[in-house]
């Protein structure tokens, strides 16, 4: 996987007892300026990570993007409450 760290717009859900957002779908901006909507087909794993003192949650996911099944990682940065397409 290649690290891209691209900001994304994300729709999330919260489980009944959960305090952590779970990604449902997201929009990413393409190089030509258009936006592409990606539905998250499968959440493979999630784990907390601390890099340079910044806490985040990494979600490893899988979706069909442009007709090709791809695995990627989404990153939720806790301090800023923002999402990134971390690696694809």
Short mmCIF file of C-alpha atoms in Angstrom, two decimals:
data_model
loop_
_atom_site.label_atom_id
_atom_site.label_comp_id
_atom_site.label_asym_id
_atom_site.label_seq_id
_atom_site.Cartn_x
_atom_site.Cartn_y
_atom_site.Cartn_z
CA UNK A 1 0.00 0.00 0.00
CA UNK A 2 1.10 3.52 -0.79
CA UNK A 3 0.68 6.24 1.86
CA UNK A 4 -1.36 9.14 0.46
CA UNK A 5 -2.71 10.92 3.61
CA UNK A 6 -5.48 12.63 1.62
CA UNK A 7 -8.30 14.41 3.54
CA UNK A 8 -11.76 12.91 2.99
CA UNK A 9 -15.40 13.59 3.86
CA UNK A 10 -16.68 10.66 5.91
CA UNK A 11 -20.08 9.39 7.00
CA UNK A 12 -19.84 7.31 10.18
CA UNK A 13 -22.06 5.30 12.48
CA UNK A 14 -21.78 4.68 16.20
CA UNK A 15 -22.58 1.30 17.73
CA UNK A 16 -25.10 1.16 20.61
CA UNK A 17 -22.43 1.05 23.29
CA UNK A 18 -19.60 2.49 21.22
CA UNK A 19 -17.85 5.80 21.66
CA UNK A 20 -15.69 5.38 18.57
CA UNK A 21 -16.93 6.30 15.08
CA UNK A 22 -17.08 3.48 12.54
CA UNK A 23 -16.74 4.57 8.87
CA UNK A 24 -19.67 3.76 6.57
CA UNK A 25 -18.81 5.64 3.35
CA UNK A 26 -16.60 8.52 2.26
CA UNK A 27 -15.94 11.01 -0.53
CA UNK A 28 -12.48 11.66 -1.84
CA UNK A 29 -11.40 14.43 -4.16
CA UNK A 30 -9.85 13.24 -7.40
CA UNK A 31 -6.93 14.90 -9.18
CA UNK A 32 -9.30 16.60 -11.65
CA UNK A 33 -11.25 18.24 -8.78
CA UNK A 34 -14.29 15.93 -8.92
CA UNK A 35 -15.41 13.87 -5.92
CA UNK A 36 -15.82 10.11 -5.86
CA UNK A 37 -18.14 8.38 -3.39
CA UNK A 38 -16.86 5.11 -1.95
CA UNK A 39 -19.10 2.75 0.07
CA UNK A 40 -17.13 0.67 2.55
CA UNK A 41 -17.93 -2.94 1.71
CA UNK A 42 -15.88 -4.57 4.46
CA UNK A 43 -14.05 -3.41 7.58
CA UNK A 44 -11.17 -5.83 8.02
CA UNK A 45 -9.59 -4.50 11.19
CA UNK A 46 -9.09 -1.42 13.33
CA UNK A 47 -6.43 -0.44 15.84
CA UNK A 48 -5.21 2.58 17.79
CA UNK A 49 -1.93 4.16 16.82
CA UNK A 50 0.17 6.90 18.36
CA UNK A 51 2.62 8.67 16.04
CA UNK A 52 4.69 11.62 17.29
CA UNK A 53 2.28 11.95 20.24
CA UNK A 54 -0.81 12.14 17.99
CA UNK A 55 -3.42 9.48 18.74
CA UNK A 56 -5.42 8.04 15.87
CA UNK A 57 -7.49 5.04 14.90
CA UNK A 58 -6.60 3.16 11.72
CA UNK A 59 -9.37 1.26 9.91
CA UNK A 60 -8.30 -1.28 7.29
CA UNK A 61 -11.14 -1.59 4.78
CA UNK A 62 -12.06 -3.06 1.41
CA UNK A 63 -14.28 -1.66 -1.37
CA UNK A 64 -14.87 -1.85 -5.08
CA UNK A 65 -13.39 1.34 -6.57
CA UNK A 66 -13.67 1.91 -10.33
CA UNK A 67 -14.67 -1.74 -10.77
CA UNK A 68 -11.60 -3.07 -8.94
CA UNK A 69 -11.66 -4.51 -5.43
CA UNK A 70 -9.13 -2.54 -3.36
CA UNK A 71 -7.88 -2.59 0.22
CA UNK A 72 -7.06 0.69 1.91
CA UNK A 73 -6.62 2.31 5.31
CA UNK A 74 -8.64 5.18 6.75
CA UNK A 75 -7.21 7.22 9.60
CA UNK A 76 -9.27 9.07 12.21
CA UNK A 77 -7.18 11.64 14.09
CA UNK A 78 -8.73 11.92 17.55
CA UNK A 79 -7.42 15.37 18.58
CA UNK A 80 -8.66 17.07 15.40
CA UNK A 81 -11.73 14.89 14.73
CA UNK A 82 -10.74 14.56 11.09
CA UNK A 83 -10.42 11.73 8.58
CA UNK A 84 -7.80 10.81 6.01
CA UNK A 85 -7.47 8.22 3.30
CA UNK A 86 -4.19 7.09 4.81
CA UNK A 87 -2.99 4.39 2.41
CA UNK A 88 -4.25 2.66 -0.69
#
